[in-house]
Amino acid sequence: MNPVRMAMIGGGPGSFMGPVHRRAASLDGLVRLVAGAFSPDEARNRLAAEEAGIPAARSSTDAIALLDREAALPEDERAELVSIVAPNHVHAEVAAAALKRGFALFCEKPLARDIAEAREVVELATSQPGRVAMAYTYQGYPMVHEARALVAAGTIGDLRRVSASYTQGWLAERAEQHGNAQAAWRTDPARSGSSGCFGDIGVHAQTMIEFLSGEPIAEVMADIQVAVPGRRLDDDGGLLLRMTGGARGTLVASQVCAGEQNRFEVTLFGSKGSLRWAQEQPTQIVFTDAAGRATIVSANPAMMIDPAARAALRLPGGHPEGYIEALANLYRAFAWRLRGLGECPLPLPGIDRGLSSLAFIEAVLESSRTRGWVAVKS
Amino acid sequence: MNPVRMAMIGGGPGSFMGPVHRRAASLDGLVRLVAGAFSPDEARNRLAAEEAGIPAARSSTDAIALLDREAALPEDERAELVSIVAPNHVHAEVAAAALKRGFALFCEKPLARDIAEAREVVELATSQPGRVAMAYTYQGYPMVHEARALVAAGTIGDLRRVSASYTQGWLAERAEQHGNAQAAWRTDPARSGSSGCFGDIGVHAQTMIEFLSGEPIAEVMADIQVAVPGRRLDDDGGLLLRMTGGARGTLVASQVCAGEQNRFEVTLFGSKGSLRWAQEQPTQIVFTDAAGRATIVSANPAMMIDPAARAALRLPGGHPEGYIEALANLYRAFAWRLRGLGECPLPLPGIDRGLSSLAFIEAVLESSRTRGWVAVKS
Amino acid sequence: MNPVRMAMIGGGPGSFMGPVHRRAASLDGLVRLVAGAFSPDEARNRLAAEEAGIPAARSSTDAIALLDREAALPEDERAELVSIVAPNHVHAEVAAAALKRGFALFCEKPLARDIAEAREVVELATSQPGRVAMAYTYQGYPMVHEARALVAAGTIGDLRRVSASYTQGWLAERAEQHGNAQAAWRTDPARSGSSGCFGDIGVHAQTMIEFLSGEPIAEVMADIQVAVPGRRLDDDGGLLLRMTGGARGTLVASQVCAGEQNRFEVTLFGSKGSLRWAQEQPTQIVFTDAAGRATIVSANPAMMIDPAARAALRLPGGHPEGYIEALANLYRAFAWRLRGLGECPLPLPGIDRGLSSLAFIEAVLESSRTRGWVAVKS
Amino acid sequence: MNPVRMAMIGGGPGSFMGPVHRRAASLDGLVRLVAGAFSPDEARNRLAAEEAGIPAARSSTDAIALLDREAALPEDERAELVSIVAPNHVHAEVAAAALKRGFALFCEKPLARDIAEAREVVELATSQPGRVAMAYTYQGYPMVHEARALVAAGTIGDLRRVSASYTQGWLAERAEQHGNAQAAWRTDPARSGSSGCFGDIGVHAQTMIEFLSGEPIAEVMADIQVAVPGRRLDDDGGLLLRMTGGARGTLVASQVCAGEQNRFEVTLFGSKGSLRWAQEQPTQIVFTDAAGRATIVSANPAMMIDPAARAALRLPGGHPEGYIEALANLYRAFAWRLRGLGECPLPLPGIDRGLSSLAFIEAVLESSRTRGWVAVKS
């Protein structure tokens, strides 16, 4: 297969997601980085382009200018896919520009800083079905798909309760004041959007709950806070939730729990058993049956029921795959779709997912402000 | 030491806690069962008495009658301590009767079915300091005391977030309709009280949070439910909470999560690290420092800082002690106190603890009903 | 049931196993300590007797004298069971004396310091079937019996490989020179016997392998050592083994692995799966099927197939039982047998077990000395 | 940096290691596949070349012919590095041919089918220092380097005992007779060499022990077998070992333990503590100190002492990296060296490592045959 040509927006020196996306895109040889607006800073952009082997002609400090230039190249040469890994305030504008110019779009979450800002890109995406995917990396883990398949197969019976917890400690102190670029923009409302912690990681928990259960969160009762004085965006919070189907749940997201690395754990409890998945041990899920027997299902085709999850594995059982491989699974699925190899069985998060995260954040903020239950708009 | 003479109320055939209390009381040879009103049923009471080697003269189907009879015995012969393990509706009345007759009291939680019912026993207890202890078994685990000591020593810094989850599955179906005596009375408002799941296990989570952190829960926002149709008391729920010191938290209690055995887990997150304890592996706590290093501290004096916790161990490290030993630690502490061997360093839950659980339940019920935040009366 | 009356030999102040046996014996109310020769030292013996509530008339510094005295008491008053928990050099002589006087015998391992010393007691035991049990505490864990039942049911197919490892660190330095009484006698050939570490804990690993697999170890190739200079008995070693049925294995025992508490772990690998059990988490076994699914079976009747293992539980699933409960299971089984309540389904280690441990030690010592394979006499 | 141009030998359709090497080589953009002799079969070779985007001119079914052709290309165009991932019987000849033609060499283990066969390549390698690396993938895991650094820093004190166990189940039945190509060549003496299981995975255990401890294995006492009847090479075995420094150990390797995936676990026990690493959770090591405190050190610079290990991480703590990333670390280190970016601090396994594995296998086979201890030639 001829690799999909990709332009990257953002991801210059110091970026967390830039190198992850570059590695993930290249892992299977299905996507090739050919252009980039890696940084608005001239020197930093040049450095990134050189490291990536991108000629100056296909690099720019101005994302829109780059898209214009790429669109003007011959069809078999220009970038086909635009991957946005820049800070949040850039997402919506560049996403819309990319779609208008006919590029396929792979956009880091969030889609925009808020729902209003997302309107144009949603309209554009709606008119071009299948051309937009959102980089919810955790949706690329094979065992997440296996878990969803097990739930869908009735393994845990009727869903009764959901517990999701995503705790980090990297903002336990005011890292944004000590030269941490990641912390700086993520705690800045202008660049990050209306929410800090919930916009950054709370939405992963929301997405995982909805993906695994197959049903949306209907309403939330939230209590979010700024735990570290002086910060302007939430860095910690918890909420009660009710699923559309009636199950209840709790969701915690925090970036101020000192010592926590990237502990993202979800459990679904049902009338016949439960399923647990934890991001720090992503190659396994624990299914507990009604008698209490806990079975560890690991990333090995011999134990798995979901064809998509099995197909997403690159290695035999017992050979760990991780975070980069998860994101690479999303790139692979998108590349297959763009090359018309038939829809990849691994479902790819789309524009609706980006939108529902924004609706979730809005409900969380309103609930916390009003100290009451708020329905999540869908 | 001359063993403390004990009369037991409740705990007849089919009881869960009866045999546990008998074993725990006898484990260290410090308490001796000498009398009992094990069951209101004649035959069942006789059977229990015989199994325990209690002569008919010191057994009765009527708890109050037994207390009267014991009180009439010579001082060096009669029971000194009354242990109540009967269903909840019996607690307050018998507790008050015991205190009035001069017995020391060891009472299973809850103290009463609600605050109103507890009034008399609270008054009696207040006038006899140190004569009442509540059987919050989990407060007898040595590592719980070690965890509290670590928190008090500042190991995790300022408390920011608390997560407590207590999930069981034994009421996942309507066991109360299929001959399960435990399920029958626990789901019956007349015998159990105003709450089912939260009265039974939610209060353990409340107690643990307050004990480990050293501060009370200030307010709650709850969402409790009857998950299994037809039941009359809550069997599942979650809540948001705020500690007096400002930390936030979540608390989940459920008895309808199929396959869960007795998964009671608590984590305290602070500005310098976190501590986790899980009842199903009670001999260890996990401390994570700010750098993310997770240290497993296990039940071994060589690793522990709390003298009370160390003293509560009966075995060298690596030799597991469990639930019966935890309860035995409470009996031992009470026996030492009653024999005047000086106050045992292991703090014993008192009448205030029983009362604060009732206040907690009241707040949870009101919050869930009104769908709003409710302060917990202290 | 009328409790079995027991005399204890050894177990005075500073003893490890003495208090464990007393607690285990009393846990279920089936055995009552009525006499004891707790220590050859007058003051220490008196102290132990007083703590246990034993009158002076039924206590002695001289074990044989005590047995004589007990034997002279009326049949319904005298001890029925003699429990030997003294250091090893006392075992054989007292055991023989007890059997000669008609007492049932519960003897800590080893049976004797070596096979020659065991001869008399073996003969006596053989002529009184069912009157001797050996206190291999780990054989009292319910999940060990469940594991054996699973193996016997063919769950793992044909046995191919066995791994047993028992590592401790309490002798990592010369504790015997710093007032540790346990270390002192266990490292002294005169009191401990021909082997140190293998006699103390290696035989537990041997016993567990043979019990779980249902077949004896046929031959061994050992490499044992004195790791801490100056010590006179082995404190560390490993061996290769071949089972009678042809499976191969390794067995490690060490008391000089600093920081190890009581890590005793056994895995049986077969043609259809494997089973693991670890003493520090004794309430579970892990079964892995041929596809690699690891199932955690825990101490809960709902998941267990072995009636004896289920019957040995005192608590519902999720309420941990530990080391004392394991030993109590052996006492309970013996009490049932002595009271004629029918043979307890939980198999009780007998004199043959004690003898096979001695044969194992002999083979290990010879193999290590000759640097060659040695058959284990059976 | 200009990527290193690589030719791959072997790795055609159905290969396990081929795609792993291709992904690992490309992950960081430092190595580019430009040529290949993927398979001796015409059609299969063509398919592999097409998938990899290799033009026909730079692909061949004949490895030597390909090397000749590459050597004839202009210096700035031809492959610089030859990566051998073909079955074992191909290694030595192709390796020697590559070195003779001036290519750098990255060779899958084993170096050859036996020591005799390795002679020429060893001589060639010796005369070209730094031009040969062996693909011991597990040496690419950052936490393995961190563990070695901790041992070297004296964290566990003097080494006393080593336990290594590498168990798999994929050969539990005769997969080689049911179309499993991997099984077919690995159980065939002509293609695999003198040993099956020990040559395939036992050497990983040897290498890990020697790498972590920093000292060679001095002698072995082995017991290896063909567990599945009809097979011609060992598929299971265990051995006792003595380290040069005097520590003792056990090493188990098996491919017939049904259900085992890739369980490769190593523990080093010392006079001050122990260290454990397990391949199936490669991002952590467990250090236990002399008091028994077990600390989990995970792949996060904030907890690590080894600069090389820290530098080898691509992601922040809590974002799992796996097997492909480990191998990519070796490629990266080699690429840095070849580009003269200074020696990468991550030590790269060299020709000596390949040779010592062959010496180890020879000793294991002789020991098992003679049933006695055998020194490992170094």
Tab-separated table of N, CA, C and O in Angstrom, chain A residues 160-161 167 172 219 221-225 228 236-240 242 248 250 252 256-261 263 269-274 276 288-290 292 371 373, chain B residues 160-161 167 172 219 221-225 228 236-240 242 248 250 252 256-261 263 269-274 276 288-290 292 371 373:
chain	number	residue	atom	x	y	z
A	160	ARG	N	-25.067	-1.690	35.734
A	160	ARG	CA	-25.646	-1.086	36.938
A	160	ARG	C	-24.844	0.111	37.445
A	160	ARG	O	-25.409	1.049	37.968
A	161	ARG	N	-23.546	0.011	37.320
A	161	ARG	CA	-22.705	1.061	37.899
A	161	ARG	C	-21.413	1.169	37.095
A	161	ARG	O	-20.905	0.172	36.585
A	167	THR	N	-6.339	9.885	37.301
A	167	THR	CA	-5.577	10.740	38.206
A	167	THR	C	-4.130	10.882	37.743
A	167	THR	O	-3.470	9.912	37.403
A	172	ALA	N	0.569	18.913	40.462
A	172	ALA	CA	0.413	18.975	41.920
A	172	ALA	C	0.990	20.276	42.480
A	172	ALA	O	0.538	20.756	43.520
A	219	GLU	N	-26.857	12.545	32.427
A	219	GLU	CA	-26.753	13.746	33.248
A	219	GLU	C	-25.625	13.623	34.255
A	219	GLU	O	-25.202	12.529	34.603
A	221	MET	N	-23.666	15.403	37.910
A	221	MET	CA	-23.691	16.257	39.096
A	221	MET	C	-22.223	16.393	39.494
A	221	MET	O	-21.613	15.425	39.973
A	222	ALA	N	-21.640	17.546	39.241
A	222	ALA	CA	-20.179	17.682	39.338
A	222	ALA	C	-19.745	18.594	40.474
A	222	ALA	O	-20.489	19.466	40.929
A	223	ASP	N	-18.522	18.356	40.918
A	223	ASP	CA	-17.891	19.224	41.916
A	223	ASP	C	-16.427	19.369	41.518
A	223	ASP	O	-15.599	18.537	41.888
A	224	ILE	N	-16.153	20.394	40.738
A	224	ILE	CA	-14.771	20.572	40.294
A	224	ILE	C	-14.167	21.787	40.984
A	224	ILE	O	-14.873	22.655	41.490
A	225	GLN	N	-12.855	21.795	41.010
A	225	GLN	CA	-12.219	22.851	41.777
A	225	GLN	C	-10.867	23.217	41.181
A	225	GLN	O	-10.294	22.485	40.387
A	228	VAL	N	-4.933	23.925	43.344
A	228	VAL	CA	-3.674	24.630	43.579
A	228	VAL	C	-3.928	26.124	43.402
A	228	VAL	O	-4.221	26.579	42.294
A	236	ASP	N	-8.906	19.580	39.207
A	236	ASP	CA	-9.358	18.429	39.994
A	236	ASP	C	-10.879	18.443	40.069
A	236	ASP	O	-11.486	19.510	40.133
A	237	GLY	N	-11.464	17.275	40.072
A	237	GLY	CA	-12.910	17.229	40.233
A	237	GLY	C	-13.482	15.825	40.240
A	237	GLY	O	-12.796	14.860	39.892
A	238	GLY	N	-14.714	15.736	40.669
A	238	GLY	CA	-15.418	14.458	40.671
A	238	GLY	C	-16.853	14.704	40.267
A	238	GLY	O	-17.348	15.843	40.354
A	239	LEU	N	-17.507	13.672	39.813
A	239	LEU	CA	-18.919	13.852	39.468
A	239	LEU	C	-19.673	12.550	39.607
A	239	LEU	O	-19.100	11.461	39.512
A	240	LEU	N	-20.947	12.694	39.864
A	240	LEU	CA	-21.894	11.591	39.785
A	240	LEU	C	-22.495	11.628	38.389
A	240	LEU	O	-22.628	12.698	37.807
A	242	ARG	N	-25.436	9.677	35.527
A	242	ARG	CA	-26.452	8.678	35.190
A	242	ARG	C	-26.355	8.401	33.698
A	242	ARG	O	-26.325	9.325	32.889
A	248	ARG	N	-25.861	4.068	37.183
A	248	ARG	CA	-25.275	5.204	37.896
A	248	ARG	C	-23.753	5.098	37.848
A	248	ARG	O	-23.203	4.024	37.596
A	250	THR	N	-19.653	7.124	38.925
A	250	THR	CA	-18.798	8.205	39.399
A	250	THR	C	-17.643	8.371	38.424
A	250	THR	O	-17.212	7.405	37.785
A	252	VAL	N	-13.904	10.554	38.296
A	252	VAL	CA	-12.942	11.438	38.942
A	252	VAL	C	-11.857	11.790	37.938
A	252	VAL	O	-11.400	10.921	37.182
A	256	VAL	N	-3.712	16.908	40.191
A	256	VAL	CA	-2.990	17.422	41.365
A	256	VAL	C	-2.784	16.341	42.432
A	256	VAL	O	-2.465	16.652	43.577
A	257	CYS	N	-2.964	15.076	42.063
A	257	CYS	CA	-2.763	13.986	43.016
A	257	CYS	C	-1.290	13.581	42.926
A	257	CYS	O	-0.902	12.768	42.078
A	258	ALA	N	-0.490	14.127	43.804
A	258	ALA	CA	0.959	13.968	43.716
A	258	ALA	C	1.362	12.500	43.604
A	258	ALA	O	0.896	11.649	44.358
A	259	GLY	N	2.249	12.220	42.660
A	259	GLY	CA	2.782	10.878	42.500
A	259	GLY	C	2.014	10.021	41.504
A	259	GLY	O	2.540	9.021	41.024
A	260	GLU	N	0.789	10.411	41.197
A	260	GLU	CA	0.042	9.659	40.191
A	260	GLU	C	0.661	9.946	38.829
A	260	GLU	O	0.969	11.093	38.508
A	261	GLN	N	0.847	8.915	38.054
A	261	GLN	CA	1.435	9.114	36.739
A	261	GLN	C	0.331	9.311	35.702
A	261	GLN	O	-0.014	10.446	35.360
A	263	ARG	N	-2.803	7.295	35.753
A	263	ARG	CA	-3.670	6.225	36.229
A	263	ARG	C	-5.097	6.467	35.762
A	263	ARG	O	-5.850	7.222	36.353
A	269	PHE	N	-19.781	-2.309	36.198
A	269	PHE	CA	-20.391	-3.347	37.028
A	269	PHE	C	-21.767	-3.683	36.465
A	269	PHE	O	-22.570	-2.773	36.202
A	270	GLY	N	-22.054	-4.959	36.317
A	270	GLY	CA	-23.358	-5.343	35.789
A	270	GLY	C	-24.050	-6.372	36.652
A	270	GLY	O	-23.562	-6.743	37.724
A	271	SER	N	-25.167	-6.824	36.163
A	271	SER	CA	-25.974	-7.784	36.914
A	271	SER	C	-25.403	-9.198	36.846
A	271	SER	O	-25.853	-10.094	37.552
A	272	LYS	N	-24.401	-9.405	35.987
A	272	LYS	CA	-23.796	-10.741	35.865
A	272	LYS	C	-22.285	-10.754	36.059
A	272	LYS	O	-21.660	-11.810	35.974
A	273	GLY	N	-21.704	-9.582	36.252
A	273	GLY	CA	-20.258	-9.538	36.429
A	273	GLY	C	-19.726	-8.139	36.174
A	273	GLY	O	-20.499	-7.192	36.021
A	274	SER	N	-18.428	-8.028	36.148
A	274	SER	CA	-17.827	-6.708	35.940
A	274	SER	C	-16.616	-6.805	35.032
A	274	SER	O	-16.050	-7.886	34.821
A	276	ARG	N	-12.900	-4.579	34.195
A	276	ARG	CA	-12.000	-3.495	34.557
A	276	ARG	C	-10.912	-3.365	33.508
A	276	ARG	O	-10.386	-4.369	33.031
A	288	THR	N	-14.786	-10.251	35.943
A	288	THR	CA	-15.196	-11.013	37.114
A	288	THR	C	-16.605	-11.519	36.881
A	288	THR	O	-17.498	-10.736	36.544
A	289	ASP	N	-16.794	-12.814	37.031
A	289	ASP	CA	-18.129	-13.354	36.793
A	289	ASP	C	-18.974	-13.290	38.070
A	289	ASP	O	-18.509	-12.847	39.116
A	290	ALA	N	-20.211	-13.716	37.955
A	290	ALA	CA	-21.140	-13.563	39.070
A	290	ALA	C	-20.707	-14.345	40.301
A	290	ALA	O	-21.057	-13.992	41.436
A	292	GLY	N	-17.659	-14.537	41.247
A	292	GLY	CA	-16.492	-13.868	41.822
A	292	GLY	C	-15.175	-14.261	41.195
A	292	GLY	O	-14.137	-13.727	41.550
A	371	ARG	N	-24.314	23.753	41.443
A	371	ARG	CA	-24.440	22.718	42.478
A	371	ARG	C	-25.679	21.847	42.284
A	371	ARG	O	-26.322	21.432	43.255
A	373	TRP	N	-27.839	18.909	39.356
A	373	TRP	CA	-27.744	17.998	38.227
A	373	TRP	C	-27.983	18.746	36.917
A	373	TRP	O	-28.852	19.609	36.847
B	160	ARG	N	-5.980	16.233	49.412
B	160	ARG	CA	-6.675	16.897	48.310
B	160	ARG	C	-7.909	16.138	47.843
B	160	ARG	O	-8.893	16.724	47.454
B	161	ARG	N	-7.818	14.852	47.858
B	161	ARG	CA	-8.906	14.043	47.296
B	161	ARG	C	-8.961	12.703	47.995
B	161	ARG	O	-7.919	12.153	48.381
B	167	THR	N	-17.742	-2.327	47.256
B	167	THR	CA	-18.673	-3.014	46.365
B	167	THR	C	-18.783	-4.499	46.712
B	167	THR	O	-17.791	-5.175	46.932
B	172	ALA	N	-27.040	-8.971	44.282
B	172	ALA	CA	-27.215	-8.690	42.850
B	172	ALA	C	-28.554	-9.220	42.350
B	172	ALA	O	-29.123	-8.700	41.388
B	219	GLU	N	-19.904	17.712	54.039
B	219	GLU	CA	-21.175	17.665	53.320
B	219	GLU	C	-21.145	16.620	52.211
B	219	GLU	O	-20.073	16.234	51.746
B	221	MET	N	-23.229	14.971	48.566
B	221	MET	CA	-24.177	15.078	47.453
B	221	MET	C	-24.344	13.655	46.943
B	221	MET	O	-23.416	13.103	46.354
B	222	ALA	N	-25.489	13.052	47.253
B	222	ALA	CA	-25.626	11.608	47.030
B	222	ALA	C	-26.625	11.260	45.940
B	222	ALA	O	-27.546	12.037	45.636
B	223	ASP	N	-26.440	10.095	45.396
B	223	ASP	CA	-27.386	9.540	44.416
B	223	ASP	C	-27.498	8.053	44.698
B	223	ASP	O	-26.713	7.258	44.190
B	224	ILE	N	-28.457	7.709	45.529
B	224	ILE	CA	-28.597	6.294	45.875
B	224	ILE	C	-29.860	5.742	45.245
B	224	ILE	O	-30.770	6.493	44.880
B	225	GLN	N	-29.892	4.453	45.099
B	225	GLN	CA	-31.002	3.861	44.367
B	225	GLN	C	-31.330	2.464	44.875
B	225	GLN	O	-30.532	1.841	45.576
B	228	VAL	N	-32.248	-3.255	42.287
B	228	VAL	CA	-32.973	-4.495	42.001
B	228	VAL	C	-34.452	-4.273	42.319
B	228	VAL	O	-34.817	-4.082	43.482
B	236	ASP	N	-27.553	0.359	46.369
B	236	ASP	CA	-26.462	0.877	45.534
B	236	ASP	C	-26.474	2.400	45.589
B	236	ASP	O	-27.539	3.009	45.673
B	237	GLY	N	-25.309	2.987	45.526
B	237	GLY	CA	-25.278	4.448	45.477
B	237	GLY	C	-23.868	5.001	45.422
B	237	GLY	O	-22.886	4.298	45.662
B	238	GLY	N	-23.817	6.273	45.074
B	238	GLY	CA	-22.535	6.981	45.054
B	238	GLY	C	-22.748	8.373	45.593
B	238	GLY	O	-23.882	8.864	45.650
B	239	LEU	N	-21.668	8.995	46.013
B	239	LEU	CA	-21.815	10.363	46.495
B	239	LEU	C	-20.516	11.137	46.305
B	239	LEU	O	-19.425	10.563	46.270
B	240	LEU	N	-20.694	12.430	46.162
B	240	LEU	CA	-19.581	13.368	46.230
B	240	LEU	C	-19.503	13.858	47.669
B	240	LEU	O	-20.525	13.941	48.349
B	242	ARG	N	-17.298	16.562	50.594
B	242	ARG	CA	-16.272	17.546	50.938
B	242	ARG	C	-15.871	17.329	52.386
B	242	ARG	O	-16.722	17.222	53.270
B	248	ARG	N	-11.832	17.126	48.516
B	248	ARG	CA	-13.029	16.590	47.861
B	248	ARG	C	-12.928	15.072	47.778
B	248	ARG	O	-11.835	14.527	47.890
B	250	THR	N	-15.058	11.077	46.540
B	250	THR	CA	-16.180	10.258	46.081
B	250	THR	C	-16.271	9.026	46.971
B	250	THR	O	-15.268	8.546	47.494
B	252	VAL	N	-18.443	5.299	46.960
B	252	VAL	CA	-19.387	4.387	46.311
B	252	VAL	C	-19.664	3.228	47.251
B	252	VAL	O	-18.740	2.712	47.898
B	256	VAL	N	-24.993	-4.713	44.747
B	256	VAL	CA	-25.591	-5.340	43.567
B	256	VAL	C	-24.611	-5.452	42.402
B	256	VAL	O	-25.034	-5.675	41.265
B	257	CYS	N	-23.340	-5.282	42.677
B	257	CYS	CA	-22.325	-5.421	41.625
B	257	CYS	C	-21.920	-6.890	41.558
B	257	CYS	O	-21.040	-7.344	42.295
B	258	ALA	N	-22.545	-7.614	40.673
B	258	ALA	CA	-22.383	-9.068	40.635
B	258	ALA	C	-20.918	-9.478	40.590
B	258	ALA	O	-20.137	-8.942	39.804
B	259	GLY	N	-20.562	-10.434	41.433
B	259	GLY	CA	-19.205	-10.974	41.435
B	259	GLY	C	-18.268	-10.298	42.414
B	259	GLY	O	-17.228	-10.855	42.755
B	260	GLU	N	-18.624	-9.106	42.832
B	260	GLU	CA	-17.786	-8.446	43.833
B	260	GLU	C	-17.983	-9.173	45.153
B	260	GLU	O	-19.102	-9.487	45.544
B	261	GLN	N	-16.895	-9.425	45.838
B	261	GLN	CA	-16.989	-10.119	47.106
B	261	GLN	C	-17.095	-9.095	48.244
B	261	GLN	O	-18.198	-8.776	48.701
B	263	ARG	N	-15.043	-5.981	48.286
B	263	ARG	CA	-14.008	-5.084	47.780
B	263	ARG	C	-14.192	-3.690	48.386
B	263	ARG	O	-14.989	-2.892	47.931
B	269	PHE	N	-5.410	10.995	48.456
B	269	PHE	CA	-4.444	11.677	47.603
B	269	PHE	C	-4.064	13.006	48.246
B	269	PHE	O	-4.936	13.763	48.651
B	270	GLY	N	-2.773	13.270	48.310
B	270	GLY	CA	-2.349	14.531	48.910
B	270	GLY	C	-1.390	15.294	48.025
B	270	GLY	O	-1.109	14.903	46.884
B	271	SER	N	-0.883	16.357	48.570
B	271	SER	CA	0.018	17.224	47.811
B	271	SER	C	1.428	16.655	47.707
B	271	SER	O	2.259	17.150	46.963
B	272	LYS	N	1.695	15.596	48.462
B	272	LYS	CA	3.031	14.981	48.408
B	272	LYS	C	3.022	13.494	48.081
B	272	LYS	O	4.084	12.861	47.997
B	273	GLY	N	1.840	12.916	47.964
B	273	GLY	CA	1.781	11.489	47.665
B	273	GLY	C	0.414	10.930	47.991
B	273	GLY	O	-0.517	11.690	48.303
B	274	SER	N	0.283	9.639	47.919
B	274	SER	CA	-1.023	9.021	48.186
B	274	SER	C	-0.846	7.741	48.976
B	274	SER	O	0.236	7.164	49.049
B	276	ARG	N	-3.017	3.970	49.689
B	276	ARG	CA	-4.132	3.090	49.337
B	276	ARG	C	-4.195	1.926	50.302
B	276	ARG	O	-3.164	1.367	50.663
B	288	THR	N	2.504	5.997	47.646
B	288	THR	CA	3.172	6.509	46.449
B	288	THR	C	3.703	7.896	46.758
B	288	THR	O	2.960	8.752	47.231
B	289	ASP	N	4.983	8.093	46.517
B	289	ASP	CA	5.548	9.408	46.818
B	289	ASP	C	5.375	10.355	45.626
B	289	ASP	O	4.838	9.965	44.584
B	290	ALA	N	5.816	11.582	45.808
B	290	ALA	CA	5.576	12.591	44.782
B	290	ALA	C	6.249	12.260	43.456
B	290	ALA	O	5.799	12.692	42.393
B	292	GLY	N	6.336	9.318	42.257
B	292	GLY	CA	5.620	8.209	41.649
B	292	GLY	C	6.059	6.829	42.125
B	292	GLY	O	5.472	5.819	41.736
B	371	ARG	N	-31.837	15.882	45.773
B	371	ARG	CA	-30.898	16.087	44.664
B	371	ARG	C	-30.012	17.308	44.891
B	371	ARG	O	-29.663	18.024	43.945
B	373	TRP	N	-26.805	19.230	47.754
B	373	TRP	CA	-25.800	19.046	48.789
B	373	TRP	C	-26.434	19.167	50.172
B	373	TRP	O	-27.289	20.025	50.403
